mmCIF file of C-alpha atoms in Angstrom:
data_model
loop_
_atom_site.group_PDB
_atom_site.id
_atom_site.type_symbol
_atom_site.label_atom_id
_atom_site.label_comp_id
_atom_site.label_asym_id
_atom_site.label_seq_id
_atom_site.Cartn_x
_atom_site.Cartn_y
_atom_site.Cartn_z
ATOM 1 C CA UNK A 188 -8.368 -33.273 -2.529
ATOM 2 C CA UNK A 189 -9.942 -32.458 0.132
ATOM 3 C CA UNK A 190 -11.603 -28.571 1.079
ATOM 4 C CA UNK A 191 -10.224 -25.771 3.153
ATOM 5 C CA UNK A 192 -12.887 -27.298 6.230
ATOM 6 C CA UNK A 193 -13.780 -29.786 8.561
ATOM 7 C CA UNK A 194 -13.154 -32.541 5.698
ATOM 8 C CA UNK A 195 -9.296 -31.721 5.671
ATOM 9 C CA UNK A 196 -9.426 -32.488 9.699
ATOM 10 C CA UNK A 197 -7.398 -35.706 9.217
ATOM 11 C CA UNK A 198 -4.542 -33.783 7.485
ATOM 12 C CA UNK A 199 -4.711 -30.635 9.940
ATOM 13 C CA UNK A 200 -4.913 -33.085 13.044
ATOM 14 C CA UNK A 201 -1.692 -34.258 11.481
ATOM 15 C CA UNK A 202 0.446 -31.269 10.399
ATOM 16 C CA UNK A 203 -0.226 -29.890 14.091
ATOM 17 C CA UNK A 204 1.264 -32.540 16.064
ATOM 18 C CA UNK A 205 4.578 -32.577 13.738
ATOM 19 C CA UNK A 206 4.286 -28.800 14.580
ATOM 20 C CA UNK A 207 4.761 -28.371 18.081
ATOM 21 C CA UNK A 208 8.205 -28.318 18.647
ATOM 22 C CA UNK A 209 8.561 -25.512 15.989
ATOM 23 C CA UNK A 210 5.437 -23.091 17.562
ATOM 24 C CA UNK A 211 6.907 -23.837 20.439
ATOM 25 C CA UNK A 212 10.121 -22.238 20.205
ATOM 26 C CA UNK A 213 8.376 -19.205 17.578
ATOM 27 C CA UNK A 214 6.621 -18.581 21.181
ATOM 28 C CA UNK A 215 9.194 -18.629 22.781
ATOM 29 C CA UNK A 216 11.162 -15.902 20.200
ATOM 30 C CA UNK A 217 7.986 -13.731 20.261
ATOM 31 C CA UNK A 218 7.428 -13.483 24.102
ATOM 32 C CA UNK A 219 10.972 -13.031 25.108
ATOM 33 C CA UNK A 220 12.278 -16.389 25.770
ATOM 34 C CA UNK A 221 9.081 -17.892 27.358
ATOM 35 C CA UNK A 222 8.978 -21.556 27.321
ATOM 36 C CA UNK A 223 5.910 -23.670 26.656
ATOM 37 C CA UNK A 224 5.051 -27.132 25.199
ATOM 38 C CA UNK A 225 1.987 -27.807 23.154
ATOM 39 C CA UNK A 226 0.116 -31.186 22.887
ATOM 40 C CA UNK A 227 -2.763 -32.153 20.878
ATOM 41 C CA UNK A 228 -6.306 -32.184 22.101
ATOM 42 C CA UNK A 229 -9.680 -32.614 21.351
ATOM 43 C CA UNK A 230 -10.785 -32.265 17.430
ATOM 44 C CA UNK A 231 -14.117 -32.154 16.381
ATOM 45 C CA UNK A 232 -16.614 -29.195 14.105
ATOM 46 C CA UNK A 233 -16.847 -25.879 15.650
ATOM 47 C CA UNK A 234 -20.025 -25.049 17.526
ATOM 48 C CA UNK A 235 -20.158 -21.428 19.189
ATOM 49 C CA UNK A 236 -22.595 -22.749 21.439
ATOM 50 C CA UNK A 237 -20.388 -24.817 23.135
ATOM 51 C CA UNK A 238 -17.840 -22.580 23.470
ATOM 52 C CA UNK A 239 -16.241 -22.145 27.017
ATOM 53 C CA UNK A 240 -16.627 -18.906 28.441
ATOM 54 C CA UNK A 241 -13.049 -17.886 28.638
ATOM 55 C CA UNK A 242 -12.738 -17.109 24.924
ATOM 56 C CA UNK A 243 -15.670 -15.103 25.085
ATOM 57 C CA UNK A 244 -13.174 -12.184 26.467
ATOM 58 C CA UNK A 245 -10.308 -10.614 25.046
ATOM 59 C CA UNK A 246 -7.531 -12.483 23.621
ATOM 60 C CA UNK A 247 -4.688 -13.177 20.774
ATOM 61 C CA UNK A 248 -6.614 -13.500 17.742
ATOM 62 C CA UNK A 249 -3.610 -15.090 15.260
ATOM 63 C CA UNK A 250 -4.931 -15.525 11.464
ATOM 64 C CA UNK A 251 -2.571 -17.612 9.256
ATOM 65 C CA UNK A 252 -4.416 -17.127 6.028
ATOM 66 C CA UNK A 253 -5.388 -18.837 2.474
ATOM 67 C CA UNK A 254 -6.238 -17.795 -0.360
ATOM 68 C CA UNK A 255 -8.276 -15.300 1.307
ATOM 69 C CA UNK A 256 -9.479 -17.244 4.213
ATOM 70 C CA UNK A 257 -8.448 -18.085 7.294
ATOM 71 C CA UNK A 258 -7.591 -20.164 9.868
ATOM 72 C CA UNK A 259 -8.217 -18.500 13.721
ATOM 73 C CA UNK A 260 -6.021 -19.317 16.798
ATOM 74 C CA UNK A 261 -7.094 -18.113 19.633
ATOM 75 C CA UNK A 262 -5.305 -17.581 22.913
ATOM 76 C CA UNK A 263 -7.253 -16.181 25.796
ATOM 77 C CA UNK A 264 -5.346 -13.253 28.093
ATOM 78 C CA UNK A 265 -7.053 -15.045 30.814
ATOM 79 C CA UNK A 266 -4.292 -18.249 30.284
ATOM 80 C CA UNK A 267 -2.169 -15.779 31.186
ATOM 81 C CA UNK A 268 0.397 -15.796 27.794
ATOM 82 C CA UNK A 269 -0.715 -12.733 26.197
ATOM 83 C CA UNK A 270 1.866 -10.250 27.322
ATOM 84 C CA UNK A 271 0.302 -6.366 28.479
ATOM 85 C CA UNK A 272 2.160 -4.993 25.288
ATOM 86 C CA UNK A 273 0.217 -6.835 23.102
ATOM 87 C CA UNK A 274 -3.099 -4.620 23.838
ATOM 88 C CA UNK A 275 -0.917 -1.594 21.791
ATOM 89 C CA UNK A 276 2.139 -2.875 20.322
ATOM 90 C CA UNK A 277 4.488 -0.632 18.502
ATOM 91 C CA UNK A 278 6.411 -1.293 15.524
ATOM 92 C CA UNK A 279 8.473 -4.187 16.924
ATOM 93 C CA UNK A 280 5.986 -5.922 19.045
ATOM 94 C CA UNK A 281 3.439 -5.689 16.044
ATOM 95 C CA UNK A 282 6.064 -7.539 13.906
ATOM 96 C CA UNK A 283 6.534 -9.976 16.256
ATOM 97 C CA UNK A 284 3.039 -10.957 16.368
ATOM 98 C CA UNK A 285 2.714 -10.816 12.766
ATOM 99 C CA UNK A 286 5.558 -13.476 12.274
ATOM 100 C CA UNK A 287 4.055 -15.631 15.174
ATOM 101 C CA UNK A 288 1.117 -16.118 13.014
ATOM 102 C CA UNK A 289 3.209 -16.595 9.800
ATOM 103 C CA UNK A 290 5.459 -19.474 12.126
ATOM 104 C CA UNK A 291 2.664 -21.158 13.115
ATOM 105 C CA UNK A 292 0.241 -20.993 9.884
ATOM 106 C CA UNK A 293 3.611 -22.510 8.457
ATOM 107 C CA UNK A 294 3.908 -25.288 10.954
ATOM 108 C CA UNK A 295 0.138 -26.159 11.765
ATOM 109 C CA UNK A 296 -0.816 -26.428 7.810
ATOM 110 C CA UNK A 297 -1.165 -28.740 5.418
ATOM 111 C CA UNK A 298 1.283 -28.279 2.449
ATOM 112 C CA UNK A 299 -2.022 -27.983 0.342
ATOM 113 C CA UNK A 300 -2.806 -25.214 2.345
ATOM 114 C CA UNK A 301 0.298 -23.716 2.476
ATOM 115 C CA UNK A 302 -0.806 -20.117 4.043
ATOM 116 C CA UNK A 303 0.052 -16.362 2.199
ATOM 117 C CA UNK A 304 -1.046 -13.673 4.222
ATOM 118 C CA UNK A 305 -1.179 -13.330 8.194
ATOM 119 C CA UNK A 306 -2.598 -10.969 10.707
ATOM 120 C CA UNK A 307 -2.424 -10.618 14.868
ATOM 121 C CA UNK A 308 -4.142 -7.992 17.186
ATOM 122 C CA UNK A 309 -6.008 -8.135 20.601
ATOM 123 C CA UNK A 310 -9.517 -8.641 20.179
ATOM 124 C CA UNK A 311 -11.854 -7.612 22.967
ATOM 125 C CA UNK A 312 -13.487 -10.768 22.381
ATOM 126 C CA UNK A 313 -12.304 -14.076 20.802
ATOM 127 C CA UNK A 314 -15.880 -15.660 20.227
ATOM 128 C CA UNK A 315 -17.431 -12.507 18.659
ATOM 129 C CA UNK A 316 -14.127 -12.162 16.374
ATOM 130 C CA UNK A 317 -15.210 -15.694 14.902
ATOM 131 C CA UNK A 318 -18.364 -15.204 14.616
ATOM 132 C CA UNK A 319 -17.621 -11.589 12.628
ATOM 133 C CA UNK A 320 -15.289 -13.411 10.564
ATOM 134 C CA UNK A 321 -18.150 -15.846 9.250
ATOM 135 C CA UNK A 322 -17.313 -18.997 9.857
ATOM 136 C CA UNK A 323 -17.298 -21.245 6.852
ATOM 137 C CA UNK A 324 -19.761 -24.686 6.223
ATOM 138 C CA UNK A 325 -18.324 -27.008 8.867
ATOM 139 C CA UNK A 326 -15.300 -25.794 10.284
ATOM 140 C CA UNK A 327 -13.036 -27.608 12.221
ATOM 141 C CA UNK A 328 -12.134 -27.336 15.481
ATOM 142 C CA UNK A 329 -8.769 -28.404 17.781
ATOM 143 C CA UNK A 330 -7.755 -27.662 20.540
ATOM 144 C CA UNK A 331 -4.096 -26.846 21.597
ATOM 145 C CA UNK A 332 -3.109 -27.826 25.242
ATOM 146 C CA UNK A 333 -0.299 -25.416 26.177
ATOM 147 C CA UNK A 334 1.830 -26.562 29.211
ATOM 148 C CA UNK A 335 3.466 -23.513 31.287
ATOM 149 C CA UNK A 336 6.537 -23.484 32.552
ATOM 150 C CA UNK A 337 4.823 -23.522 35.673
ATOM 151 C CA UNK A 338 3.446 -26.659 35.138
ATOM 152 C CA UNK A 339 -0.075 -25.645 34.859
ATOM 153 C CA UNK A 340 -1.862 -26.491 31.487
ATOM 154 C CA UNK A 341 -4.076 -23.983 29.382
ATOM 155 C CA UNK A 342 -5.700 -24.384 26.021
ATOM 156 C CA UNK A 343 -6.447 -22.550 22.939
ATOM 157 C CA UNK A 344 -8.230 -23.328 20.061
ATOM 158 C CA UNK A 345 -7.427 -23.767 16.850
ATOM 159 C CA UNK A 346 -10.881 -23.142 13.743
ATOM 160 C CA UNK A 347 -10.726 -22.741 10.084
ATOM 161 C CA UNK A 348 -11.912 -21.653 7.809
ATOM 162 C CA UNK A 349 -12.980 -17.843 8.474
ATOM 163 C CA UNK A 350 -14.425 -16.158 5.303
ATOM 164 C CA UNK A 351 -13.827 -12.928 6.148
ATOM 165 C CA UNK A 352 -10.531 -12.270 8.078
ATOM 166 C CA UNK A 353 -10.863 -9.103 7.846
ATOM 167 C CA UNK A 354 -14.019 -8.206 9.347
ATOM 168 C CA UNK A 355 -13.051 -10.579 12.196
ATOM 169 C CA UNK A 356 -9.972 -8.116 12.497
ATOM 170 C CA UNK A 357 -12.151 -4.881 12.752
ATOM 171 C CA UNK A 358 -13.566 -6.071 16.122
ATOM 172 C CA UNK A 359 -10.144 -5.070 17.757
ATOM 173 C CA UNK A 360 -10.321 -1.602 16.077
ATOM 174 C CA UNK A 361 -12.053 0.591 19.006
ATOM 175 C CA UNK A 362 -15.046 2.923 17.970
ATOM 176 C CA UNK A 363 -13.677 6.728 17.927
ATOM 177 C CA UNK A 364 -14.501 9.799 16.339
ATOM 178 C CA UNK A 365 -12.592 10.572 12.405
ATOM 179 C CA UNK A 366 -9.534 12.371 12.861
ATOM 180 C CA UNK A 367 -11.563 15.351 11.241
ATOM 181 C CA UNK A 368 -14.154 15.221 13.904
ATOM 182 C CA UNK A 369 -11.128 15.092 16.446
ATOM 183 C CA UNK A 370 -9.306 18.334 15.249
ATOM 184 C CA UNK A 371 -12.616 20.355 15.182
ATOM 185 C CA UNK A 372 -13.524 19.518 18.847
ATOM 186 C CA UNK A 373 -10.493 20.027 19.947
ATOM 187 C CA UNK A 374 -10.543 23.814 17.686
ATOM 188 C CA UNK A 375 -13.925 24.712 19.255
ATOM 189 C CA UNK A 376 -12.422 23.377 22.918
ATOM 190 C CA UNK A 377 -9.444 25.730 22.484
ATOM 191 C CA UNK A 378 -12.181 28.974 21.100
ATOM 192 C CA UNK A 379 -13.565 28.597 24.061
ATOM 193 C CA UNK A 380 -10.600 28.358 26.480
ATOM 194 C CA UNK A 381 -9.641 31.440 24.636
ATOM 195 C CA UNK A 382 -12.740 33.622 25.189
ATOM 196 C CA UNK A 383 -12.271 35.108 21.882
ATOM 197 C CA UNK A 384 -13.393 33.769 18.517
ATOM 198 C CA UNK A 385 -9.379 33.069 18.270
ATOM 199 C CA UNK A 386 -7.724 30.301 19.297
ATOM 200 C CA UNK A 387 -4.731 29.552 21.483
ATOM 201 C CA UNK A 388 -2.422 28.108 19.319
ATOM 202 C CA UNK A 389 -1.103 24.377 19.666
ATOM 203 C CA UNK A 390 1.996 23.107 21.180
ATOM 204 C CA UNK A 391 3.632 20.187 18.733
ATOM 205 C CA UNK A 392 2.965 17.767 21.747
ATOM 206 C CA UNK A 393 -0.554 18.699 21.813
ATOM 207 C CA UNK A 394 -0.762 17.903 18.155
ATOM 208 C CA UNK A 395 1.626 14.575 18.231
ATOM 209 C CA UNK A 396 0.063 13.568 20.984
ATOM 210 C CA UNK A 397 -0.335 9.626 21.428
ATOM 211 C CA UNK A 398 -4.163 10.562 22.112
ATOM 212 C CA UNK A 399 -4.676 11.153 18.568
ATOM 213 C CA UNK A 400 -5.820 8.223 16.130
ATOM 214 C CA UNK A 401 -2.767 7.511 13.834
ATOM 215 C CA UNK A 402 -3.228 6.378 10.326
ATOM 216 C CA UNK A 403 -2.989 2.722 9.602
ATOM 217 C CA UNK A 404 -3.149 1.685 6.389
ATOM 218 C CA UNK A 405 -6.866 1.482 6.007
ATOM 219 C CA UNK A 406 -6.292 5.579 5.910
ATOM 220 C CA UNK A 407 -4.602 5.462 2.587
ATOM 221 C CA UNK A 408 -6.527 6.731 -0.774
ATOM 222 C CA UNK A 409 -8.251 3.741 -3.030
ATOM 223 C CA UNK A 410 -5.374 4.264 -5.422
ATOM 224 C CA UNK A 411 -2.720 4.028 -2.596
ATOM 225 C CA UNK A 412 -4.204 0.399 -1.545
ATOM 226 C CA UNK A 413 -3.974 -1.070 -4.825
ATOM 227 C CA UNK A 414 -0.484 -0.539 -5.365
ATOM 228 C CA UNK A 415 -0.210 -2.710 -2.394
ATOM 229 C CA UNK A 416 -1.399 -5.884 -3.551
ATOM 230 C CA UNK A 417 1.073 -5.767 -6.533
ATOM 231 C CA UNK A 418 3.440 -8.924 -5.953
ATOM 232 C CA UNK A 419 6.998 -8.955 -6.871
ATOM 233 C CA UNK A 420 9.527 -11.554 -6.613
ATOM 234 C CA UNK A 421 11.428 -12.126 -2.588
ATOM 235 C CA UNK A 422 14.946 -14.243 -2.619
ATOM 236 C CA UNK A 423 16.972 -15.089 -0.061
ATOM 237 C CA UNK A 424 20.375 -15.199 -1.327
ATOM 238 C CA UNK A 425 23.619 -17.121 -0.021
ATOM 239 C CA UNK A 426 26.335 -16.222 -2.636
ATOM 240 C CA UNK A 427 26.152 -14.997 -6.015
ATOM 241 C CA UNK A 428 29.737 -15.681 -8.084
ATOM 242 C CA UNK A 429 30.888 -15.791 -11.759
ATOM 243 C CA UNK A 430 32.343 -19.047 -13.882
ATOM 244 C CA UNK A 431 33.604 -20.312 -16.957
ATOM 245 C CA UNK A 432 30.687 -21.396 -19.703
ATOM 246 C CA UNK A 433 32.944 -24.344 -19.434
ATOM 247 C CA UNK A 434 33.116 -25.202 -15.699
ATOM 248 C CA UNK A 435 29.382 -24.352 -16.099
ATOM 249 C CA UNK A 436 29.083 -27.481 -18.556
ATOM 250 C CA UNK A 437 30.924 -29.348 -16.619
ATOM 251 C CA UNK A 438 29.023 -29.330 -13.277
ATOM 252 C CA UNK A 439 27.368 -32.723 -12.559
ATOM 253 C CA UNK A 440 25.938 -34.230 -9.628
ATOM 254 C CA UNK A 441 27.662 -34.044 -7.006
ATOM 255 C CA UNK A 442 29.969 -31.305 -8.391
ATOM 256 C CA UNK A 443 31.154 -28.198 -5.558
ATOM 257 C CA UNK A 444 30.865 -24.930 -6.528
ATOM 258 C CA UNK A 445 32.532 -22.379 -4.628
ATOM 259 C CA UNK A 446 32.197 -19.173 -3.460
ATOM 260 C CA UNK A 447 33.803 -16.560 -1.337
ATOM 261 C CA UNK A 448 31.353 -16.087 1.407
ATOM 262 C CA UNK A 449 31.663 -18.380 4.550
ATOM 263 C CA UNK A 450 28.550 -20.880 4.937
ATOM 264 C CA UNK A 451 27.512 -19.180 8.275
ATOM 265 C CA UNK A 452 27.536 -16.038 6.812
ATOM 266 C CA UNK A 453 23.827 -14.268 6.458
ATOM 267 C CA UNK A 454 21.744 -14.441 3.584
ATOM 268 C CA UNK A 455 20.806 -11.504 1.935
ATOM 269 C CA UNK A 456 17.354 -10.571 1.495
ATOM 270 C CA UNK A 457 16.788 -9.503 -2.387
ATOM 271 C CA UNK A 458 13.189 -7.702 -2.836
ATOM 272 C CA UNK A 459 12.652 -6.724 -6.632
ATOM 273 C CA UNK A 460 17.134 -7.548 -7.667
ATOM 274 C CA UNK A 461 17.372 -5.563 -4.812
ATOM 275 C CA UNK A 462 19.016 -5.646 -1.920
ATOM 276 C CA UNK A 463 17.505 -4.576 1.061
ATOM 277 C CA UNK A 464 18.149 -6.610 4.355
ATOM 278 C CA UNK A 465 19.698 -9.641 5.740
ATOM 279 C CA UNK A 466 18.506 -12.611 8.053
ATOM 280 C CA UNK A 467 19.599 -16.471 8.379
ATOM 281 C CA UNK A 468 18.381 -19.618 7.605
ATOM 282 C CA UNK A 469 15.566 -21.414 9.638
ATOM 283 C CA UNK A 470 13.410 -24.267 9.809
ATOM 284 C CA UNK A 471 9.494 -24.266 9.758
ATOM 285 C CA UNK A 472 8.122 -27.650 9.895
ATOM 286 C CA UNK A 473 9.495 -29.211 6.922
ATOM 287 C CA UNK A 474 10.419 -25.831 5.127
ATOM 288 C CA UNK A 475 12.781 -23.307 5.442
ATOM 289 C CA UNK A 476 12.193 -19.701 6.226
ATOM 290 C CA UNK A 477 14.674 -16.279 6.584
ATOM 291 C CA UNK A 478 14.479 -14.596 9.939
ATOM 292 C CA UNK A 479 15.025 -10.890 9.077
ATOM 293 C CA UNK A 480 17.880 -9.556 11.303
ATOM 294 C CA UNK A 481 18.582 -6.609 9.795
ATOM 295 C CA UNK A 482 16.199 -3.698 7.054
ATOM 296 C CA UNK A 483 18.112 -1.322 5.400
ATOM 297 C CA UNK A 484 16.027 2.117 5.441
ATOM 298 C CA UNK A 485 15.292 3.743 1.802
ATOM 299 C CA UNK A 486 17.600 6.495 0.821
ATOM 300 C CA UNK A 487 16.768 9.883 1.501
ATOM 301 C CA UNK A 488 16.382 12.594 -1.194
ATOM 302 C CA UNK A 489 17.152 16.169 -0.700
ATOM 303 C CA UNK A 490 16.207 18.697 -2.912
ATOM 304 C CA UNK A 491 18.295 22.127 -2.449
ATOM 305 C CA UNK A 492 15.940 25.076 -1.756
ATOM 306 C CA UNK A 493 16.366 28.075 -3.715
ATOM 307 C CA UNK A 494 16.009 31.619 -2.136
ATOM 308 C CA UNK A 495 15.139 34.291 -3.717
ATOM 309 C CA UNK A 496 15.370 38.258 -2.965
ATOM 310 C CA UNK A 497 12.512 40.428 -2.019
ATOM 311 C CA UNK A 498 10.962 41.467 -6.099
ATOM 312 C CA UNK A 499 12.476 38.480 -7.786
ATOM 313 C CA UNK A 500 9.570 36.658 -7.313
ATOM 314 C CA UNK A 501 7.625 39.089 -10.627
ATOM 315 C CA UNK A 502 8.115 37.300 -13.835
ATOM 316 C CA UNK A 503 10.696 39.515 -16.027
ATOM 317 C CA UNK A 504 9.194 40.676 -19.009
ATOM 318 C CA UNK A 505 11.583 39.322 -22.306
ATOM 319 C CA UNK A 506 11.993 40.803 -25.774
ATOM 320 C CA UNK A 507 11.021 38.352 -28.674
ATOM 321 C CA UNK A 508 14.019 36.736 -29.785
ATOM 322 C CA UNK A 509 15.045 36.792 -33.864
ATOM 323 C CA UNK A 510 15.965 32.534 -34.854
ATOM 324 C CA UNK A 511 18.017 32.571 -37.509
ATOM 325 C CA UNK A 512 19.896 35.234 -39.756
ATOM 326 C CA UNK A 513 18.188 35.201 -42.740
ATOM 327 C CA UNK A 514 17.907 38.930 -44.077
ATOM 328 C CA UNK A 515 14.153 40.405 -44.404
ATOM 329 C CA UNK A 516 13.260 40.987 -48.012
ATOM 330 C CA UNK A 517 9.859 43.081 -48.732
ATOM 331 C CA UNK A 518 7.070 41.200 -51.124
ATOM 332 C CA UNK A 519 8.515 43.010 -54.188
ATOM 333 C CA UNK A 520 12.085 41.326 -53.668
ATOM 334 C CA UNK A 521 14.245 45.011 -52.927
#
């Protein structure tokens, strides 16, 4: 078998031409409908010396990884497919990146490289996020001629492995001040406006406001990040129904077994023997997938809130109280 590098070439050069059609239309279902076509171009080992200047600027940095490396696809803005929201997606348009790099890991690798994680941001630029993410002894290189609707033809690249994805991540994450640092400036800003050693108090915009770093989940305590790598079991359920032990025994090939939801119908999304979303069937290369249609959100708990008088708050002060009702008898028996 052949390693996660430039020696697996002849199976990548493969995978990725049976996977246009299907990153393709993923492109199309990130970016709102946008049609491309992708051919196959020219394969060879990765040399950042030969790199053309337009993916030394910022771009799509996709990372389809396995088993802790990674695989890098970059798209340069200057092609013109990265959309402006991509710079500072929200919710949504992070999630759609995210499952553009898990569509085309999934339709670009080998199935001995089938990938497990993936990651998308906006790098500021594509050649320094390779280098960062340490490119691995003789990685492989090919290059992906997109076709525009348009009709003009631009090309990304395609290199694996990366032994670090993460670090080749980090080069999209812009250098500002700790949150801490942030808050005191903008105390010692508002001392000053104030003329006093006071303060003029905050507004909840002012505090909420989109200028302030937000937490990601590099914020979260050691502990916190841990619990994150813990795997549990994902389904994707059609039907679940109950039989007979003895129609059980009697199923054979070519048996039907059937059920009371219609064939069309959505497939619920089990996390844990637990249901919590829905999605439908799709292809990926020669596997199947669930695109997630709908989440459902985690139940909210309310806890009543008790209020007390003025002076209940003092602990009340209680007599010693007598267990049992055995009578008290002195030492001499009386």
């Amino acid at each position: 078998m052949s390693g996660f590098d430039f020696s697996a070439v002849g199976s990548f050069q493969t995978t990725v031409a049976n996977g246009f059609v299907e990153a393709a239309d993923a492109f199309s279902r990130a970016f709102d409908g946008v049609k491309i076509s992708v051919t196959l171009g020219p394969v060879g080992v990765y040399d950042p010396a030969t790199l053309p200047d337009a993916y030394k600027s910022p771009g799509l940095l996709l990372l389809p990884c396995f088993e802790g490396k990674a695989a890098a696809i970059l798209i340069p803005k200057s092609t013109g497919l990265v959309p402006a929201w991509c710079d500072a997606p929200d919710a949504t348009g992070q999630s759609k990146l995210t499952t553009l790099a898990q569509e085309w890991g999934m339709s670009f690798f080998p199935d001995e490289f089938f990938p497990d994680d993936f990651h998308a941001c906006v790098v500021p630029n594509l050649a320094d996020a390779v280098i960062a993410g340490k490119p691995g002894n003789q990685p492989g290189l090919i290059t992906l001629e997109i076709k525009k609707e348009s009709g003009e033809t631009v090309n990304a690249l395609f290199v694996w492995p990366l032994e670090t994805p993460q670090t080749a991540l980090d080069t999209a994450k812009p250098s500002v001040p700790t949150a801490s640092s942030e808050l005191e400036a903008a105390l010692g800003q508002r001392g000053h406006q104030s003329g006093h050693d006071g303060f003029v108090p905050f507004s909840a915009q002012e505090l909420y406001s989109s200028d302030v770093r937000q937490m990601t989940l590099d914020d979260l305590p050691g502990f916190s990040k841990s619990l994150l790598k813990v795997k549990i079991p994902v389904a994707a359920v059609l039907a679940r129904g109950k039989r007979p032990i003895k129609m059980i025994l009697e199923l054979g090939i070519g048996s039907v077994v059937q059920f009371d939801k219609p064939f069309d119908a959505f497939l619920d999304l089990q996390v844990g023997q637990m249901t919590i979303g829905n999605g439908e069937a799709v292809k990926v290369g020669d596997k199947f997938g669930l695109r997630v249609h709908t989440i459902q959100l985690p139940k909210e708990r309310f806890r009543p809130v008790e209020v007390r008088k003025e002076g209940e708050y003092q602990r009340k002060k209680r007599s010693c109280a007598i267990i049992g009702k055995a009578p008290i008898r002195s030492v001499d028996g009386k």
